[in-house]
mmCIF file of C-alpha atoms and ligand atoms in Angstrom:
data_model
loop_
_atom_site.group_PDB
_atom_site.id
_atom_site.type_symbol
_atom_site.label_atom_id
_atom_site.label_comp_id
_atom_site.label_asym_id
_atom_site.label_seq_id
_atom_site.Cartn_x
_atom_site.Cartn_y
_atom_site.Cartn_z
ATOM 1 C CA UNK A 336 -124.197 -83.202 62.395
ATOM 2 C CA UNK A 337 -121.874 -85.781 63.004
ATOM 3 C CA UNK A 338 -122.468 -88.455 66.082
ATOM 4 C CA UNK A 339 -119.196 -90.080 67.485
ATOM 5 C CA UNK A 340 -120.423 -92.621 70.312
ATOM 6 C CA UNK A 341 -117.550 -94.106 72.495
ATOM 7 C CA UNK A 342 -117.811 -96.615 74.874
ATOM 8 C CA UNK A 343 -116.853 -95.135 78.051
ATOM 9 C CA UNK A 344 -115.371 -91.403 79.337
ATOM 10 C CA UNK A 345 -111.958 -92.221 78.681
ATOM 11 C CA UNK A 346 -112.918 -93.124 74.882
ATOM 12 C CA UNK A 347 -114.918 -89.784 74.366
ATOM 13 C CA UNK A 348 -112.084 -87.363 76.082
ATOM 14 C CA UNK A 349 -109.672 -88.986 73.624
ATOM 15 C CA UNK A 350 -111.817 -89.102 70.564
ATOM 16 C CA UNK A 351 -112.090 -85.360 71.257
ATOM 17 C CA UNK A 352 -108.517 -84.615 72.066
ATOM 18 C CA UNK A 353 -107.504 -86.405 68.849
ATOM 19 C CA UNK A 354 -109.804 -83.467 66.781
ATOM 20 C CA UNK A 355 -108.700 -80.468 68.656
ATOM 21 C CA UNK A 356 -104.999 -81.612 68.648
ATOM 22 C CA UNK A 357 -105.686 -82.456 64.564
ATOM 23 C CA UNK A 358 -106.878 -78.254 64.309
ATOM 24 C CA UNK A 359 -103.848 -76.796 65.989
ATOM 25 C CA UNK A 360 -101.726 -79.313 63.899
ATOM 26 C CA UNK A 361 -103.446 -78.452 61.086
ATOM 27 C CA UNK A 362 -103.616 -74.734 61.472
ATOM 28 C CA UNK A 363 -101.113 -73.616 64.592
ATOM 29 C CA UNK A 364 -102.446 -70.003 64.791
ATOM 30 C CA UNK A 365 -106.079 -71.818 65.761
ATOM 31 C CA UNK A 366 -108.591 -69.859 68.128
ATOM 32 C CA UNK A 367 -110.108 -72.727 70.041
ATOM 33 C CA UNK A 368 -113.347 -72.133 72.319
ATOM 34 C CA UNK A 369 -113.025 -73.782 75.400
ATOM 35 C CA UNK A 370 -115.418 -75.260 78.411
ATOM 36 C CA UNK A 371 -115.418 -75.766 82.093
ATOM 37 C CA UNK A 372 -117.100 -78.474 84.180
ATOM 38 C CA UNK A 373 -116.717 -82.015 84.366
ATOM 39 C CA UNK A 374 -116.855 -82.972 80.882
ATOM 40 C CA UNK A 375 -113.791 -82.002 79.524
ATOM 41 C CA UNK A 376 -111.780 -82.677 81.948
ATOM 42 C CA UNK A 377 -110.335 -85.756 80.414
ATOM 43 C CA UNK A 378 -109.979 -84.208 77.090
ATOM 44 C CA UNK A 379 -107.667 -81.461 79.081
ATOM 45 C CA UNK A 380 -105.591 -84.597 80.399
ATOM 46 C CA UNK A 381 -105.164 -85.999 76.991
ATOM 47 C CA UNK A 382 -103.847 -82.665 75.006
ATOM 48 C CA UNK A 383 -101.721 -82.495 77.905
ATOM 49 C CA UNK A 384 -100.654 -85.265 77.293
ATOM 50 C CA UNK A 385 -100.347 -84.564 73.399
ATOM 51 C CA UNK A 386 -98.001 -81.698 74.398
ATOM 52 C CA UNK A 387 -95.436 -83.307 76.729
ATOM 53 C CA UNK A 388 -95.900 -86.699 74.823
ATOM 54 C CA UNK A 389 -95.957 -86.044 71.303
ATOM 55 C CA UNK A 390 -94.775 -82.271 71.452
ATOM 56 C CA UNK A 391 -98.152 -80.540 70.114
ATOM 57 C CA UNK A 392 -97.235 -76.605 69.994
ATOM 58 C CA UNK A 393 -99.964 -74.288 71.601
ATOM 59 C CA UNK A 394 -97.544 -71.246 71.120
ATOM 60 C CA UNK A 395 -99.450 -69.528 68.688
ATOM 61 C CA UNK A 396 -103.771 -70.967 69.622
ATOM 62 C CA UNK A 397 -105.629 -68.079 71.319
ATOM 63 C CA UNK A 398 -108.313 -69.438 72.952
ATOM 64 C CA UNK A 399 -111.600 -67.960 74.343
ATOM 65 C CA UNK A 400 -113.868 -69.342 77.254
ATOM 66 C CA UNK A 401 -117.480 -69.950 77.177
ATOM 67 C CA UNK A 402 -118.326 -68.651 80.739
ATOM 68 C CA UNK A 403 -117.243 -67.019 84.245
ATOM 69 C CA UNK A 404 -119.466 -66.600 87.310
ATOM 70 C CA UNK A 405 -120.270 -62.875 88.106
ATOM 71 C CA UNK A 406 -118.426 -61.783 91.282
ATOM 72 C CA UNK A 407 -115.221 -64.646 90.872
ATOM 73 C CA UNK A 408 -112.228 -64.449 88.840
ATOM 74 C CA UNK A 409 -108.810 -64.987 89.198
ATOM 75 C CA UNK A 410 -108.334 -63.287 92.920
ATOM 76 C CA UNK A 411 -104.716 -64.789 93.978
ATOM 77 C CA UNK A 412 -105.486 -63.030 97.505
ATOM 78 C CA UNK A 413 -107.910 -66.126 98.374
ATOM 79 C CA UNK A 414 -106.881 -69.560 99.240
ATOM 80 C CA UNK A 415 -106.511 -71.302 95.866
ATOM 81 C CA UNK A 416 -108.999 -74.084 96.885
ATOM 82 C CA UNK A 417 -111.636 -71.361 97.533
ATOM 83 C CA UNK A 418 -111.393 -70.037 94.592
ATOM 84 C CA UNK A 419 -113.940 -71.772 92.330
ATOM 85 C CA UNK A 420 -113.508 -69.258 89.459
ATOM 86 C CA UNK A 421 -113.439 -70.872 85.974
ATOM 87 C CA UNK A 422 -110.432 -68.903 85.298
ATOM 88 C CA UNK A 423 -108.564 -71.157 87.879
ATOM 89 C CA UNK A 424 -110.206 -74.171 86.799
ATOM 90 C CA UNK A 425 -108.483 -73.975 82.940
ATOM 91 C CA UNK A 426 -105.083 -72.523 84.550
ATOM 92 C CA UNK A 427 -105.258 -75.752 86.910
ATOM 93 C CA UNK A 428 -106.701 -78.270 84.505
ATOM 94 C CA UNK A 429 -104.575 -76.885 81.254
ATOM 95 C CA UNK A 430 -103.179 -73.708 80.973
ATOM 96 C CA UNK A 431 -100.517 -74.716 83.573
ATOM 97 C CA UNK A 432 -99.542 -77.105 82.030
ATOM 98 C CA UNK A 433 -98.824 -76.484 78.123
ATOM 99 C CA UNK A 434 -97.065 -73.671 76.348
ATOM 100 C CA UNK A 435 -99.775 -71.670 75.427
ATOM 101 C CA UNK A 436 -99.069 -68.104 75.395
ATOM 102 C CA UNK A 437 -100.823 -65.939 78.652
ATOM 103 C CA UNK A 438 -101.431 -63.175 76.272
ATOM 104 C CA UNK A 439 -103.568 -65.932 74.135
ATOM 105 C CA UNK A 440 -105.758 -66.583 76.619
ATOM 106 C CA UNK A 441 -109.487 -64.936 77.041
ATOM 107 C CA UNK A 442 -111.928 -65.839 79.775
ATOM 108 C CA UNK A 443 -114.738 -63.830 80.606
ATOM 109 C CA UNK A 444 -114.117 -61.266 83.735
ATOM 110 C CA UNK A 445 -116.003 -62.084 86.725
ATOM 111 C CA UNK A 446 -115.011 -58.969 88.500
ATOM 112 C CA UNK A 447 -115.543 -56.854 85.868
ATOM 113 C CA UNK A 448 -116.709 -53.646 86.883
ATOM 114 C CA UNK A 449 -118.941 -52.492 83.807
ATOM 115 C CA UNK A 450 -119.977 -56.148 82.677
ATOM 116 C CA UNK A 451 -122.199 -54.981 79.695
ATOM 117 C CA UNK A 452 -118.995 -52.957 78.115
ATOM 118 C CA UNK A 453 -116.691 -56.391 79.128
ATOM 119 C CA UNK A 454 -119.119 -58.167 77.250
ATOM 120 C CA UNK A 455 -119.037 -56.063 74.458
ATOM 121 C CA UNK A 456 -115.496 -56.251 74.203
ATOM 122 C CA UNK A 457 -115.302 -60.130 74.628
ATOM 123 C CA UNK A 458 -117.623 -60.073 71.356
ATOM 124 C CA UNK A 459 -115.117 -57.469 69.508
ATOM 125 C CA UNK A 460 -112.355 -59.615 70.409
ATOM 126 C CA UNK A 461 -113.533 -62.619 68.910
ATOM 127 C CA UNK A 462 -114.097 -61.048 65.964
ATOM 128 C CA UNK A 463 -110.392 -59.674 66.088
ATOM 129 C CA UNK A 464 -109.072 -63.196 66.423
ATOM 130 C CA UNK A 465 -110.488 -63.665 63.139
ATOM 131 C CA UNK A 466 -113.499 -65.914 64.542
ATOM 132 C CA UNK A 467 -113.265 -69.331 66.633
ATOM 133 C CA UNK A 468 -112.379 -72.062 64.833
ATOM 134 C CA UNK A 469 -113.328 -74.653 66.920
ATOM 135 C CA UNK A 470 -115.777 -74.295 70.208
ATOM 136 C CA UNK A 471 -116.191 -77.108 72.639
ATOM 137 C CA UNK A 472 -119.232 -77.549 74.318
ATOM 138 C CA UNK A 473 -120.844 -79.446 77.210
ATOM 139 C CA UNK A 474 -124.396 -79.301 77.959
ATOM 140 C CA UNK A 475 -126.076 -79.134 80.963
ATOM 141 C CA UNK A 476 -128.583 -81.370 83.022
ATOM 142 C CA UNK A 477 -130.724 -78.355 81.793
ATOM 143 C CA UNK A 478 -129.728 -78.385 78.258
ATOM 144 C CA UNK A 479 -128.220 -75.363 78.624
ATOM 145 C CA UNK A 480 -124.853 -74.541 76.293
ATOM 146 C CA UNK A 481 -122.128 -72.373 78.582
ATOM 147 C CA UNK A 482 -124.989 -70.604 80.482
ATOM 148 C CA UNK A 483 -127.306 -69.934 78.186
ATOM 149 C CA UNK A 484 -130.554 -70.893 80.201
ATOM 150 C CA UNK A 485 -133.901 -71.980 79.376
ATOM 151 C CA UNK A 486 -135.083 -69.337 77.612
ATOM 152 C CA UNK A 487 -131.942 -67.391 76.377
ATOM 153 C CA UNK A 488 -132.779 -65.939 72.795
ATOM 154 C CA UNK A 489 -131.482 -68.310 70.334
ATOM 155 C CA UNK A 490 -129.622 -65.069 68.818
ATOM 156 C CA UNK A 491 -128.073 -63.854 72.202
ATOM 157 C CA UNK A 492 -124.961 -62.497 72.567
ATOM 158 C CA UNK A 493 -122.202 -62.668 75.382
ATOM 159 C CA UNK A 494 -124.160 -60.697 78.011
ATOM 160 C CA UNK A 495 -124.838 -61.439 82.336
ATOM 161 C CA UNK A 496 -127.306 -63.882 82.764
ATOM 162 C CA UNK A 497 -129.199 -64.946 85.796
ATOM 163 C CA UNK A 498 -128.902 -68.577 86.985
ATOM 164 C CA UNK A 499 -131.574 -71.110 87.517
ATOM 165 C CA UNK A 500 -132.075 -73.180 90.759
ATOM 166 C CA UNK A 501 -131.250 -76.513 88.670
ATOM 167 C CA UNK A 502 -127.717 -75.215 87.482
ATOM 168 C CA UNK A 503 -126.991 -73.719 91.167
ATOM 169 C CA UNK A 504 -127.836 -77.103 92.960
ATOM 170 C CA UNK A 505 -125.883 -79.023 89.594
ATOM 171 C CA UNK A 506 -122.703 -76.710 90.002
ATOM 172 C CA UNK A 507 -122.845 -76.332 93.734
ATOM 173 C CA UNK A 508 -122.774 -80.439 94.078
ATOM 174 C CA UNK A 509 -120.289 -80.571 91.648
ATOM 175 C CA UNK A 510 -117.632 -78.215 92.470
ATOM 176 C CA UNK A 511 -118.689 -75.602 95.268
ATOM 177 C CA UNK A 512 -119.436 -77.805 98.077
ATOM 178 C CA UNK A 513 -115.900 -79.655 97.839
ATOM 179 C CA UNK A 514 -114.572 -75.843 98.088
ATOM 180 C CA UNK A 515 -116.462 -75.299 101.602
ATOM 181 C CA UNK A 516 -118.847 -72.877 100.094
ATOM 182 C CA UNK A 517 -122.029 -72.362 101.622
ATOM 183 C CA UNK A 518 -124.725 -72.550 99.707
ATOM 184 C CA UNK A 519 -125.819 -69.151 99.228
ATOM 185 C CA UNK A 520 -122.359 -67.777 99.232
ATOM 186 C CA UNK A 521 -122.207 -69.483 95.317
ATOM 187 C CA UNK A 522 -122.686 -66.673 92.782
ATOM 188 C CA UNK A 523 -126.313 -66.626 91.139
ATOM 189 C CA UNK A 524 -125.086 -65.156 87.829
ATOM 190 C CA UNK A 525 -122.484 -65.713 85.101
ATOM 191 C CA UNK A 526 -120.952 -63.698 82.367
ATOM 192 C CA UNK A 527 -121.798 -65.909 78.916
ATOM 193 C CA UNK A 528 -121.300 -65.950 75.378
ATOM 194 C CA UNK A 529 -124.891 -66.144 73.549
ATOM 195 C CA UNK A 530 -126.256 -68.725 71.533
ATOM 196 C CA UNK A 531 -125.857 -66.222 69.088
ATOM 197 C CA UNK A 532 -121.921 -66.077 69.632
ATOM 198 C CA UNK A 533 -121.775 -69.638 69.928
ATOM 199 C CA UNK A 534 -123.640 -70.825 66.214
ATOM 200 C CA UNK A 535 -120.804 -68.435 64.601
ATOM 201 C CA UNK A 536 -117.786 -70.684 66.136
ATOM 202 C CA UNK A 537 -116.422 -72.555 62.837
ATOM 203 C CA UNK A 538 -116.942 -75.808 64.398
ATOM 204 C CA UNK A 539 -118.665 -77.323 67.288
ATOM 205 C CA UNK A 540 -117.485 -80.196 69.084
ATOM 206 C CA UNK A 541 -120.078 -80.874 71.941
ATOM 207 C CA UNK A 542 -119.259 -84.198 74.895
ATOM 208 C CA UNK A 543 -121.863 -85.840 76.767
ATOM 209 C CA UNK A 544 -121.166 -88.233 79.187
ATOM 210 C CA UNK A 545 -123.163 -90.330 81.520
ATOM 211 C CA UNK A 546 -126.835 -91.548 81.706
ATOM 212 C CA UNK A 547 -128.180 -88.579 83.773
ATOM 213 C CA UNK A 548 -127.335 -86.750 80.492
ATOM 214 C CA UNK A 549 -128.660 -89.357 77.818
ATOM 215 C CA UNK A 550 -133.285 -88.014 77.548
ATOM 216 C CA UNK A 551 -131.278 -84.310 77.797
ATOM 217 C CA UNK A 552 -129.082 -84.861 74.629
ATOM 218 C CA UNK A 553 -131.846 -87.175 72.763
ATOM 219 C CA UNK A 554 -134.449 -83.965 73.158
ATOM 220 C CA UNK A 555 -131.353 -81.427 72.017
ATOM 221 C CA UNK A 556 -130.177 -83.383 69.178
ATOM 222 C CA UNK A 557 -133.613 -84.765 68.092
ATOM 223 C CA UNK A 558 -136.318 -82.930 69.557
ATOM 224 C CA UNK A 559 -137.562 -79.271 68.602
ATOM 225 C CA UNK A 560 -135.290 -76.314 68.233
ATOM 226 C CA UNK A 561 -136.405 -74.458 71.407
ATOM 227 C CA UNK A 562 -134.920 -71.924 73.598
ATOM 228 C CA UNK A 563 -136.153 -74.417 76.126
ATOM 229 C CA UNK A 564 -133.067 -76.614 75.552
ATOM 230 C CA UNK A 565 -130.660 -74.361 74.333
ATOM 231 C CA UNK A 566 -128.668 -76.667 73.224
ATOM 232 C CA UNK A 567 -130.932 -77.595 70.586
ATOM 233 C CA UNK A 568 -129.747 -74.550 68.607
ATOM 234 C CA UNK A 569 -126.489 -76.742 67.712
ATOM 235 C CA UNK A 570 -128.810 -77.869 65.254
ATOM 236 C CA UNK A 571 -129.195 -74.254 63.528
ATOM 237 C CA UNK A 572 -125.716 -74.363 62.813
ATOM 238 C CA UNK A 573 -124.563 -73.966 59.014
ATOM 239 C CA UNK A 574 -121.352 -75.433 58.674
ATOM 240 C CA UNK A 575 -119.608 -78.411 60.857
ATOM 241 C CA UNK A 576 -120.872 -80.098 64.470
ATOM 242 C CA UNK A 577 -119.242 -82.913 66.098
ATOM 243 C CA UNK A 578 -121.289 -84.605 69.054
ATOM 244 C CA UNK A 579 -118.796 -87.216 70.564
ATOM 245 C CA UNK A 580 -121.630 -89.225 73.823
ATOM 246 C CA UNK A 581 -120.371 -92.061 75.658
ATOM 247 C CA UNK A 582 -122.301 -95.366 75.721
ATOM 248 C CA UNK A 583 -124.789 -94.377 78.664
ATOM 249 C CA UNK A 584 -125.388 -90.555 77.615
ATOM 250 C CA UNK A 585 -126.363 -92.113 73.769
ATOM 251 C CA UNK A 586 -128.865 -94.685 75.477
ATOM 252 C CA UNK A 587 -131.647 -92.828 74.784
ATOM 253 C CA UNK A 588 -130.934 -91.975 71.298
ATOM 254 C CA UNK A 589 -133.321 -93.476 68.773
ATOM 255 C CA UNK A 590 -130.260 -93.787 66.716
ATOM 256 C CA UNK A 591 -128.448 -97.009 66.628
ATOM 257 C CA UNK A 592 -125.213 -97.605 68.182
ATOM 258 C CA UNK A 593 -122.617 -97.908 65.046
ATOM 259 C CA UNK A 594 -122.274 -94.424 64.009
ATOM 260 C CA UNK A 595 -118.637 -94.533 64.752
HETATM 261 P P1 PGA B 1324 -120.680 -80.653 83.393
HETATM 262 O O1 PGA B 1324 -121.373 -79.288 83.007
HETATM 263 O O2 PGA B 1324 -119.625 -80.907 82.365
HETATM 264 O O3 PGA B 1324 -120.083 -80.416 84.743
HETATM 265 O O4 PGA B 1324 -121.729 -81.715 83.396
HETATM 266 C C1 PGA B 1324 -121.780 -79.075 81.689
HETATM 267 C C2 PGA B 1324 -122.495 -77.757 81.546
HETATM 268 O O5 PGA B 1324 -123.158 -77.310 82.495
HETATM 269 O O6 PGA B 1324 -122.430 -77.172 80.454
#
């Protein structure tokens, strides 16, 4: 496992955008995993950036999401700030706005009728793409990676899983309540890929930011492999993981600082 600590966001969302941009130079036909939430936000901005700056060509990447709540998805009927599906999150935050191919593009259905035979499919369809190449990851204040919660087999698949009460009041502070949701009007479950699904992904490239994140990635990263912290399973993996923390989310790492 390789530790990258920055000093700040800005430094980590760059750091990262430089190795995802260096894989779709590297090999253009790429299948990239990609995340929702705060974290990567920045690291959006900046391969935006790479393709109107420096011309980086998405034309041929698929790419395949971590998550989708159960009951959202793209609905263009609603008012677009209602809509809190992560399907409009990457259209707003990238997909708009590089030349990546719509037919590329695979995010778990939140209005999928049959769910288990969606999530079956998702799984076949990753395997069709030939495997993903390179996965990024956030974790949560939970240690959960996409929504694999406490106590998700460390061999699960892409499957609906219940939410806990911690990533509900995390998600619903962070993006629902801007929205005008109501509390209870925020979906309680979430179509996932597994841990399972997650270890095979060629690479991992997990963020952290911030200090409310910092005794959550110390206990993943050097605590006990447990489903408790499901995060932890990063360190199961056989081949390459990248862990890129700003200063405040390393603070609590027993590590020192120049690992860079
Ligand atoms: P965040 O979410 O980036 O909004 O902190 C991370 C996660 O829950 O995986």
């Amino acid at each position: 496992m390789k530790l990258i600590i920055t000093k700040d966001y800005e430094e980590m969302s760059k750091t990262a955008a430089v190795i995802i941009a260096e894989t779709v130079k590297t090999k253009p036909n790429c299948v990239l995993g990609f995340a929702t939430g705060g974290t990567p936000i920045g690291t959006y901005k900046e391969l935006i950036r790479y393709y109107k700056e420096e011309k980086l060509d998405f034309s041929l990447v698929k790419t395949f999401n971590l998550d989708e709540y159960f009951g959202l998805g793209m609905d263009l009927s609603k008012p677009y700030d209602k809509d809190q599906s992560y399907a409009r999150f990457m259209q707003e935050e990238l997909f708009d706005h590089i030349n990546i191919s719509k037919d590329n593009i695979n995010i778990p259905y939140g209005l999928a009728k049959q769910p288990e035979k969606f999530c079956i499919d998702y799984e076949n369809k990753i395997k069709k793409a030939g495997g993903i190449d390179l996965q990024l990851l956030g974790i949560g204040g939970n240690g959960h990676i996409a929504f694999n919660e406490p106590g998700s087999s460390l061999a699960s698949r892409t499957r609906l899983q219940p939410l806990t009460k911690k990533t509900l009041k995390d998600n619903y502070e962070s993006f629902f309540k801007k929205a005008g949701f109501n509390k209870e009007d925020m979906p309680c479950s979430a179509l996932t890929m597994g841990v399972g699904t997650i270890l095979e992904a060629r690479h991992l490239l997990m963020l952290v930011s911030g200090k409310s994140k910092a005794l959550t990635i110390k206990e993943a990263i050097e605590g006990c492999i447990t489903s408790k912290i499901t995060a932890s399973a990063i360190q199961l993996h056989p081949g390459k993981v990248t862990v890129i923390l700003d200063d405040d989310a390393a603070s609590e790492l027993s590590w020192s600082l120049d690992l860079v």
